[in-house]
């Protein structure tokens, strides 16, 4: 449920930023047959489309202050945002149609998950939604559609689905598409607000005294250090184990629980959740080679250890999740911490890999259904909303 949860933070900013008039046409925005989506659902998707537009523009040449004249995929940014929002509306209706045609239903657990997520969002943003024309029912419709999408996907490719994907197929995909990477990261030392070097209070502030003894890390010093590691690896002068030991001896090297400064992660470079800067670097990095990349003012040394060689035992993962569900059922159902654990546990490693493996194929099925449907758009309702009205939201959240 990452799709839905990310809106919780987004709407916290929305509460502060939006103060629109509440006099809207609150009827339907789009119809397909007997099913329709309310105007508030369109506004919800308009917000998401605006967020995606800002991300696309940022990935290109930096987000301009005024995106009204910017272009995305050959369209003006405002038109792209509107078309994207309408496309999301159409897809939601197509998903609901497919869900019903397949005879699927929402269980009590599904309904509870929907209500918990809606409550989490509405508790911080109900007044903002009211000002922008989004009702609780609109939020519930969006969340419910996403839950149905997930269930529809698993009913197709899950273990008991119509076209099930076996553990063997998943492991083959895993070993062919994932990489075992080692990361070491550093950030420049924050500059002090004053040049005061008085150490008279160091006895009362041991942390301050320790910081004074730490090596000051500048962007230049970090780049020189990490590039030296990269060159040593790529020129064959040192092994990754030698680099590890060299970093350990560095006075500024952080130490993990096992004392290893290199953090291992197994990553799919083509995953849509991976930052573009990291993904682009990894895709061109040969096995046994290293590189440096900067992301959000953090400098990363990256080493490609090659594809993972061991299979994942998904049966252990399933057993672990069942035990967690059993434990959660005996705890306070209203605990926010338990709700977060429940949501996290539902996207297992198997589901994540399955999604990456079959998402494109599933999207084709949705598109085929979408193309077979007819849609009517209520432009009197849709045109009430300026696609750039969320610019304040982006600036406040930045």
Short mmCIF file of C-alpha atoms in Angstrom, two decimals:
data_model
loop_
_atom_site.label_atom_id
_atom_site.label_comp_id
_atom_site.label_asym_id
_atom_site.label_seq_id
_atom_site.Cartn_x
_atom_site.Cartn_y
_atom_site.Cartn_z
CA UNK A 1 0.00 0.00 0.00
CA UNK A 2 2.86 2.40 -0.65
CA UNK A 3 0.70 4.20 -3.23
CA UNK A 4 -1.87 5.20 -0.65
CA UNK A 5 0.40 5.78 2.34
CA UNK A 6 2.50 8.39 0.58
CA UNK A 7 -0.55 10.66 0.47
CA UNK A 8 -0.64 10.90 4.27
CA UNK A 9 2.48 13.10 4.28
CA UNK A 10 1.36 14.95 1.17
CA UNK A 11 -1.94 15.96 2.72
CA UNK A 12 -0.27 17.27 5.89
CA UNK A 13 1.22 19.97 3.69
CA UNK A 14 -2.12 20.35 1.92
CA UNK A 15 -3.78 21.34 5.19
CA UNK A 16 -1.51 24.35 5.39
CA UNK A 17 -1.45 25.39 1.76
CA UNK A 18 -4.87 25.07 0.18
CA UNK A 19 -7.70 27.44 0.89
CA UNK A 20 -9.94 27.12 -2.13
CA UNK A 21 -13.54 28.11 -2.37
CA UNK A 22 -15.90 25.29 -1.44
CA UNK A 23 -18.48 26.16 -4.09
CA UNK A 24 -17.76 23.42 -6.60
CA UNK A 25 -19.77 21.23 -8.91
CA UNK A 26 -19.53 18.13 -6.72
CA UNK A 27 -21.30 15.82 -9.11
CA UNK A 28 -19.50 13.32 -11.31
CA UNK A 29 -16.29 13.95 -13.25
CA UNK A 30 -16.17 10.84 -15.46
CA UNK A 31 -18.51 7.95 -16.28
CA UNK A 32 -18.26 4.54 -17.87
CA UNK A 33 -21.60 2.81 -18.26
CA UNK A 34 -23.42 2.91 -14.94
CA UNK A 35 -20.27 3.63 -12.93
CA UNK A 36 -18.95 7.13 -12.26
CA UNK A 37 -16.29 8.89 -10.23
CA UNK A 38 -17.10 12.01 -8.24
CA UNK A 39 -15.36 15.31 -8.90
CA UNK A 40 -13.40 14.93 -5.65
CA UNK A 41 -11.78 11.73 -6.91
CA UNK A 42 -10.62 13.62 -10.00
CA UNK A 43 -9.10 16.33 -7.76
CA UNK A 44 -7.34 13.64 -5.75
CA UNK A 45 -5.77 12.25 -8.93
CA UNK A 46 -5.07 15.79 -10.18
CA UNK A 47 -2.90 16.28 -7.14
CA UNK A 48 -1.00 13.06 -7.79
CA UNK A 49 -0.55 13.98 -11.47
CA UNK A 50 0.84 17.37 -10.46
CA UNK A 51 3.31 15.64 -8.15
CA UNK A 52 4.46 13.34 -10.96
CA UNK A 53 4.82 16.31 -13.31
CA UNK A 54 7.06 18.13 -10.84
CA UNK A 55 9.18 15.02 -10.46
CA UNK A 56 9.56 14.61 -14.23
CA UNK A 57 10.56 18.25 -14.64
CA UNK A 58 13.00 17.97 -11.75
CA UNK A 59 14.64 14.91 -13.32
CA UNK A 60 15.15 16.83 -16.57
CA UNK A 61 16.83 20.15 -15.84
CA UNK A 62 15.58 21.17 -12.44
CA UNK A 63 12.03 22.26 -11.65
CA UNK A 64 11.29 25.78 -12.93
CA UNK A 65 9.55 28.26 -10.61
CA UNK A 66 6.71 28.63 -13.13
CA UNK A 67 5.75 25.38 -14.87
CA UNK A 68 2.88 26.90 -16.85
CA UNK A 69 5.15 27.14 -19.92
CA UNK A 70 7.05 23.91 -19.29
CA UNK A 71 6.54 20.86 -21.51
CA UNK A 72 6.30 17.17 -20.64
CA UNK A 73 6.35 14.47 -23.32
CA UNK A 74 5.57 17.07 -25.99
CA UNK A 75 2.60 18.56 -24.09
CA UNK A 76 2.35 21.69 -21.99
CA UNK A 77 2.72 20.82 -18.32
CA UNK A 78 -0.86 21.91 -17.40
CA UNK A 79 -2.35 19.78 -20.20
CA UNK A 80 -0.16 16.82 -19.24
CA UNK A 81 -1.37 17.03 -15.62
CA UNK A 82 -5.04 17.12 -16.66
CA UNK A 83 -4.65 14.22 -19.12
CA UNK A 84 -2.76 12.20 -16.52
CA UNK A 85 -5.45 12.77 -13.89
CA UNK A 86 -8.18 11.74 -16.33
CA UNK A 87 -6.15 8.68 -17.29
CA UNK A 88 -5.94 7.70 -13.61
CA UNK A 89 -9.70 8.09 -13.31
CA UNK A 90 -10.28 5.87 -16.34
CA UNK A 91 -7.89 3.25 -15.04
CA UNK A 92 -9.62 3.20 -11.65
CA UNK A 93 -12.95 2.51 -13.36
CA UNK A 94 -11.36 -0.20 -15.51
CA UNK A 95 -9.86 -1.88 -12.42
CA UNK A 96 -13.23 -1.87 -10.65
CA UNK A 97 -14.87 -3.34 -13.76
CA UNK A 98 -12.27 -6.14 -13.98
CA UNK A 99 -12.57 -6.80 -10.24
CA UNK A 100 -16.33 -7.27 -10.51
CA UNK A 101 -16.17 -9.36 -13.69
CA UNK A 102 -13.72 -11.73 -12.05
CA UNK A 103 -16.13 -12.29 -9.17
CA UNK A 104 -13.73 -10.90 -6.55
CA UNK A 105 -14.92 -9.36 -3.29
CA UNK A 106 -13.37 -7.40 -0.46
CA UNK A 107 -12.97 -9.34 2.79
CA UNK A 108 -13.53 -7.96 6.28
CA UNK A 109 -9.75 -7.60 6.59
CA UNK A 110 -9.68 -5.61 3.33
CA UNK A 111 -12.46 -3.34 4.53
CA UNK A 112 -10.67 -2.75 7.82
CA UNK A 113 -7.45 -1.91 6.02
CA UNK A 114 -9.32 0.56 3.81
CA UNK A 115 -10.98 2.22 6.79
CA UNK A 116 -7.71 2.43 8.73
CA UNK A 117 -5.95 4.11 5.82
CA UNK A 118 -8.83 6.50 5.16
CA UNK A 119 -8.99 7.42 8.84
CA UNK A 120 -5.24 8.05 8.92
CA UNK A 121 -5.49 10.42 5.96
CA UNK A 122 -8.70 12.17 7.02
CA UNK A 123 -7.58 12.74 10.62
CA UNK A 124 -4.99 15.27 9.44
CA UNK A 125 -6.58 16.66 6.29
CA UNK A 126 -10.37 16.72 6.51
CA UNK A 127 -10.66 20.53 6.46
CA UNK A 128 -8.29 20.79 3.49
CA UNK A 129 -10.28 18.18 1.60
CA UNK A 130 -13.49 20.08 2.27
CA UNK A 131 -11.94 23.28 0.87
CA UNK A 132 -10.69 21.51 -2.26
CA UNK A 133 -13.83 19.47 -2.96
CA UNK A 134 -12.57 16.07 -1.75
CA UNK A 135 -14.91 14.17 0.56
CA UNK A 136 -14.20 11.21 2.82
CA UNK A 137 -16.10 9.05 0.35
CA UNK A 138 -13.75 10.24 -2.42
CA UNK A 139 -10.68 9.25 -0.41
CA UNK A 140 -12.27 5.89 0.37
CA UNK A 141 -13.02 5.32 -3.32
CA UNK A 142 -9.36 5.90 -4.25
CA UNK A 143 -8.03 3.68 -1.45
CA UNK A 144 -10.57 0.96 -2.22
CA UNK A 145 -9.60 1.03 -5.90
CA UNK A 146 -5.96 0.47 -5.02
CA UNK A 147 -6.81 -2.45 -2.72
CA UNK A 148 -8.87 -3.96 -5.54
CA UNK A 149 -5.97 -3.47 -7.93
CA UNK A 150 -3.63 -5.38 -5.60
CA UNK A 151 -6.13 -8.21 -5.15
CA UNK A 152 -6.78 -8.38 -8.88
CA UNK A 153 -3.06 -8.65 -9.55
CA UNK A 154 -2.59 -11.47 -7.01
CA UNK A 155 -5.69 -13.26 -8.26
CA UNK A 156 -3.94 -13.43 -11.62
CA UNK A 157 -0.31 -14.12 -10.72
CA UNK A 158 -0.38 -15.18 -7.07
CA UNK A 159 0.09 -18.77 -5.88
CA UNK A 160 -3.63 -19.47 -6.22
CA UNK A 161 -4.16 -17.17 -9.21
CA UNK A 162 -5.38 -17.92 -12.70
CA UNK A 163 -1.79 -17.73 -14.07
CA UNK A 164 0.31 -18.48 -10.98
CA UNK A 165 4.03 -17.73 -10.92
CA UNK A 166 6.05 -20.43 -9.14
CA UNK A 167 8.81 -19.86 -6.61
CA UNK A 168 11.24 -21.30 -9.13
CA UNK A 169 10.25 -18.72 -11.76
CA UNK A 170 10.54 -15.92 -9.21
CA UNK A 171 14.00 -17.03 -8.14
CA UNK A 172 15.12 -17.23 -11.76
CA UNK A 173 13.93 -13.67 -12.32
CA UNK A 174 15.56 -12.62 -9.05
CA UNK A 175 18.98 -13.99 -9.99
CA UNK A 176 18.79 -12.62 -13.54
CA UNK A 177 17.66 -9.10 -12.69
CA UNK A 178 18.94 -8.23 -9.21
CA UNK A 179 22.43 -7.13 -8.19
CA UNK A 180 24.33 -7.49 -4.93
CA UNK A 181 25.69 -4.02 -4.21
CA UNK A 182 27.93 -2.61 -1.49
CA UNK A 183 27.39 1.01 -0.42
CA UNK A 184 29.48 3.43 1.61
CA UNK A 185 28.08 6.95 2.07
CA UNK A 186 29.31 10.27 3.46
CA UNK A 187 27.92 13.78 3.89
CA UNK A 188 29.78 17.07 4.20
CA UNK A 189 30.23 18.34 7.76
CA UNK A 190 27.53 20.92 8.54
CA UNK A 191 28.99 24.41 8.90
CA UNK A 192 28.61 26.16 12.25
CA UNK A 193 26.55 29.33 12.47
CA UNK A 194 29.34 31.25 14.20
CA UNK A 195 33.08 31.16 14.28
CA UNK A 196 33.20 30.92 18.07
CA UNK A 197 35.94 28.49 19.09
CA UNK A 198 35.42 28.92 22.82
CA UNK A 199 35.58 25.46 24.44
CA UNK A 200 34.64 26.66 27.91
CA UNK A 201 31.38 24.70 27.93
CA UNK A 202 32.86 21.47 26.56
CA UNK A 203 32.74 19.87 30.02
CA UNK A 204 28.98 20.35 30.11
CA UNK A 205 28.60 19.27 26.48
CA UNK A 206 30.68 16.14 25.81
CA UNK A 207 29.07 15.69 22.40
CA UNK A 208 30.29 19.14 21.37
CA UNK A 209 33.78 18.31 22.57
CA UNK A 210 33.80 15.08 20.56
CA UNK A 211 32.61 16.90 17.44
CA UNK A 212 35.53 19.32 17.73
CA UNK A 213 37.93 16.41 17.37
CA UNK A 214 36.21 15.02 14.31
CA UNK A 215 37.65 15.57 10.85
CA UNK A 216 35.85 18.28 8.90
CA UNK A 217 34.45 16.74 5.71
CA UNK A 218 33.98 19.03 2.73
CA UNK A 219 32.45 18.13 -0.61
CA UNK A 220 35.92 18.19 -2.16
CA UNK A 221 37.51 15.98 0.51
CA UNK A 222 34.70 13.42 0.28
CA UNK A 223 34.88 13.28 -3.51
CA UNK A 224 38.65 12.86 -3.39
CA UNK A 225 38.37 10.04 -0.86
CA UNK A 226 35.61 8.12 -2.63
CA UNK A 227 37.14 8.61 -6.07
CA UNK A 228 40.39 7.20 -4.70
CA UNK A 229 38.51 4.06 -3.62
CA UNK A 230 36.83 3.86 -7.03
CA UNK A 231 40.11 4.23 -8.92
CA UNK A 232 41.84 1.63 -6.74
CA UNK A 233 39.07 -0.91 -7.46
CA UNK A 234 38.69 -0.19 -11.16
CA UNK A 235 42.45 -0.18 -11.81
CA UNK A 236 42.84 -3.50 -10.04
CA UNK A 237 45.18 -2.06 -7.42
CA UNK A 238 43.01 -3.08 -4.47
CA UNK A 239 40.25 -5.57 -3.71
CA UNK A 240 36.95 -4.64 -2.13
CA UNK A 241 38.13 -6.28 1.11
CA UNK A 242 41.20 -4.04 1.13
CA UNK A 243 38.99 -1.00 0.58
CA UNK A 244 36.79 -2.15 3.45
CA UNK A 245 39.77 -2.33 5.80
CA UNK A 246 41.03 1.05 4.58
CA UNK A 247 37.67 2.65 5.34
CA UNK A 248 37.59 1.01 8.79
CA UNK A 249 40.87 2.70 9.66
CA UNK A 250 39.48 6.09 8.68
CA UNK A 251 38.78 8.23 11.75
CA UNK A 252 35.49 9.43 10.29
CA UNK A 253 34.22 6.05 9.13
CA UNK A 254 30.83 5.09 10.64
CA UNK A 255 30.56 1.60 12.03
CA UNK A 256 27.54 -0.66 11.74
CA UNK A 257 26.46 -3.28 14.23
CA UNK A 258 29.03 -5.70 12.82
CA UNK A 259 31.69 -3.05 12.35
CA UNK A 260 31.44 -3.25 8.56
CA UNK A 261 31.28 0.22 6.95
CA UNK A 262 30.07 -1.30 3.65
CA UNK A 263 26.33 -1.88 3.59
CA UNK A 264 25.10 -4.71 1.36
CA UNK A 265 21.83 -4.38 -0.52
CA UNK A 266 20.33 -6.58 -3.22
CA UNK A 267 18.59 -4.28 -5.69
CA UNK A 268 16.75 -4.43 -8.99
CA UNK A 269 18.20 -1.55 -11.06
CA UNK A 270 14.94 -1.39 -13.05
CA UNK A 271 12.72 -0.98 -10.00
CA UNK A 272 10.51 2.14 -10.30
CA UNK A 273 11.09 2.86 -6.60
CA UNK A 274 14.84 3.34 -7.06
CA UNK A 275 16.12 6.91 -7.40
CA UNK A 276 16.94 7.69 -11.02
CA UNK A 277 20.46 8.91 -10.18
CA UNK A 278 21.30 5.62 -8.43
CA UNK A 279 19.57 3.45 -11.04
CA UNK A 280 21.40 5.02 -13.99
CA UNK A 281 24.77 4.52 -12.32
CA UNK A 282 24.07 0.90 -11.35
CA UNK A 283 22.86 -0.10 -14.82
CA UNK A 284 26.20 0.83 -16.38
CA UNK A 285 28.36 -0.58 -13.56
CA UNK A 286 30.13 -3.83 -14.44
CA UNK A 287 30.55 -6.67 -11.97
CA UNK A 288 33.59 -6.13 -9.75
CA UNK A 289 33.71 -2.41 -10.55
CA UNK A 290 32.97 0.66 -8.43
CA UNK A 291 31.60 4.14 -8.94
CA UNK A 292 30.62 7.28 -7.03
CA UNK A 293 27.27 9.04 -7.22
CA UNK A 294 25.71 12.02 -5.43
CA UNK A 295 22.08 12.01 -4.34
CA UNK A 296 20.38 14.54 -2.03
CA UNK A 297 23.76 15.91 -0.89
CA UNK A 298 24.93 12.41 0.06
CA UNK A 299 27.98 10.91 -1.64
CA UNK A 300 27.88 7.18 -2.32
CA UNK A 301 30.68 4.75 -3.10
CA UNK A 302 29.01 1.83 -4.91
CA UNK A 303 30.53 -1.58 -5.66
CA UNK A 304 28.85 -4.16 -7.91
CA UNK A 305 29.23 -7.63 -6.38
CA UNK A 306 27.31 -9.32 -9.19
CA UNK A 307 24.02 -11.21 -9.27
CA UNK A 308 22.83 -13.04 -6.16
CA UNK A 309 23.58 -16.76 -6.35
CA UNK A 310 21.28 -18.16 -3.64
CA UNK A 311 17.55 -18.76 -3.98
CA UNK A 312 15.10 -17.04 -1.67
CA UNK A 313 13.18 -19.44 0.56
CA UNK A 314 9.70 -17.95 0.20
CA UNK A 315 8.21 -20.64 2.44
CA UNK A 316 10.10 -19.21 5.43
CA UNK A 317 8.86 -15.76 4.53
CA UNK A 318 5.25 -16.98 4.45
CA UNK A 319 5.69 -18.72 7.80
CA UNK A 320 7.12 -15.57 9.33
CA UNK A 321 4.20 -13.46 8.08
CA UNK A 322 1.66 -15.95 9.45
CA UNK A 323 3.32 -15.80 12.86
CA UNK A 324 3.28 -12.01 12.73
CA UNK A 325 -0.42 -11.95 11.86
CA UNK A 326 -1.14 -14.31 14.75
CA UNK A 327 0.81 -12.08 17.13
CA UNK A 328 -0.87 -8.93 15.87
CA UNK A 329 -4.33 -10.42 16.39
CA UNK A 330 -3.61 -10.66 20.12
CA UNK A 331 -2.53 -7.04 20.41
CA UNK A 332 -4.49 -3.80 20.58
CA UNK A 333 -6.27 -3.38 17.24
CA UNK A 334 -6.27 0.40 17.63
CA UNK A 335 -2.51 0.67 18.12
CA UNK A 336 -1.00 2.88 15.42
CA UNK A 337 2.23 0.93 15.59
CA UNK A 338 0.38 -2.33 14.98
CA UNK A 339 -1.46 -0.83 12.02
CA UNK A 340 1.85 0.19 10.44
CA UNK A 341 3.31 -3.29 11.01
CA UNK A 342 0.22 -4.88 9.49
CA UNK A 343 0.49 -2.70 6.38
CA UNK A 344 4.20 -3.37 5.98
CA UNK A 345 3.81 -7.12 6.38
CA UNK A 346 1.31 -7.35 3.56
CA UNK A 347 3.92 -6.52 0.91
CA UNK A 348 6.26 -9.49 1.22
CA UNK A 349 9.48 -9.98 -0.69
CA UNK A 350 7.66 -12.49 -2.87
CA UNK A 351 4.96 -9.94 -3.70
CA UNK A 352 7.58 -7.27 -4.44
CA UNK A 353 9.50 -9.46 -6.88
CA UNK A 354 6.26 -10.75 -8.40
CA UNK A 355 5.09 -7.18 -8.96
CA UNK A 356 8.32 -6.22 -10.70
CA UNK A 357 8.22 -9.37 -12.81
CA UNK A 358 4.61 -9.14 -13.96
CA UNK A 359 3.65 -5.48 -13.61
CA UNK A 360 4.13 -4.61 -17.29
CA UNK A 361 2.05 -7.62 -18.37
CA UNK A 362 -0.66 -6.70 -15.88
CA UNK A 363 -0.68 -3.09 -17.12
CA UNK A 364 -1.28 -4.39 -20.65
CA UNK A 365 -4.33 -6.31 -19.42
CA UNK A 366 -5.68 -3.19 -17.72
CA UNK A 367 -5.07 -1.15 -20.88
CA UNK A 368 -6.94 -3.70 -22.99
CA UNK A 369 -9.92 -3.44 -20.66
CA UNK A 370 -9.66 0.35 -20.62
CA UNK A 371 -9.62 0.52 -24.42
CA UNK A 372 -12.77 -1.60 -24.57
CA UNK A 373 -14.73 0.81 -22.37
CA UNK A 374 -16.44 4.05 -23.30
CA UNK A 375 -16.03 7.14 -21.13
CA UNK A 376 -17.97 10.36 -20.72
CA UNK A 377 -16.20 13.34 -19.16
CA UNK A 378 -18.04 16.15 -17.38
CA UNK A 379 -15.86 19.05 -18.48
CA UNK A 380 -18.05 21.54 -16.60
CA UNK A 381 -16.83 19.89 -13.39
CA UNK A 382 -13.28 19.09 -14.49
CA UNK A 383 -12.54 22.58 -15.82
CA UNK A 384 -13.26 24.14 -12.43
CA UNK A 385 -9.80 23.12 -11.27
CA UNK A 386 -6.56 24.73 -12.41
CA UNK A 387 -3.99 21.94 -12.77
CA UNK A 388 -1.34 24.29 -11.32
CA UNK A 389 -3.26 25.01 -8.13
CA UNK A 390 -1.01 22.65 -6.18
CA UNK A 391 2.17 24.67 -6.79
CA UNK A 392 1.90 26.12 -3.29
CA UNK A 393 1.70 22.60 -1.91
CA UNK A 394 4.94 21.59 -3.62
CA UNK A 395 6.76 24.72 -2.45
CA UNK A 396 5.68 24.19 1.16
CA UNK A 397 6.67 20.54 1.17
CA UNK A 398 10.08 21.22 -0.41
#
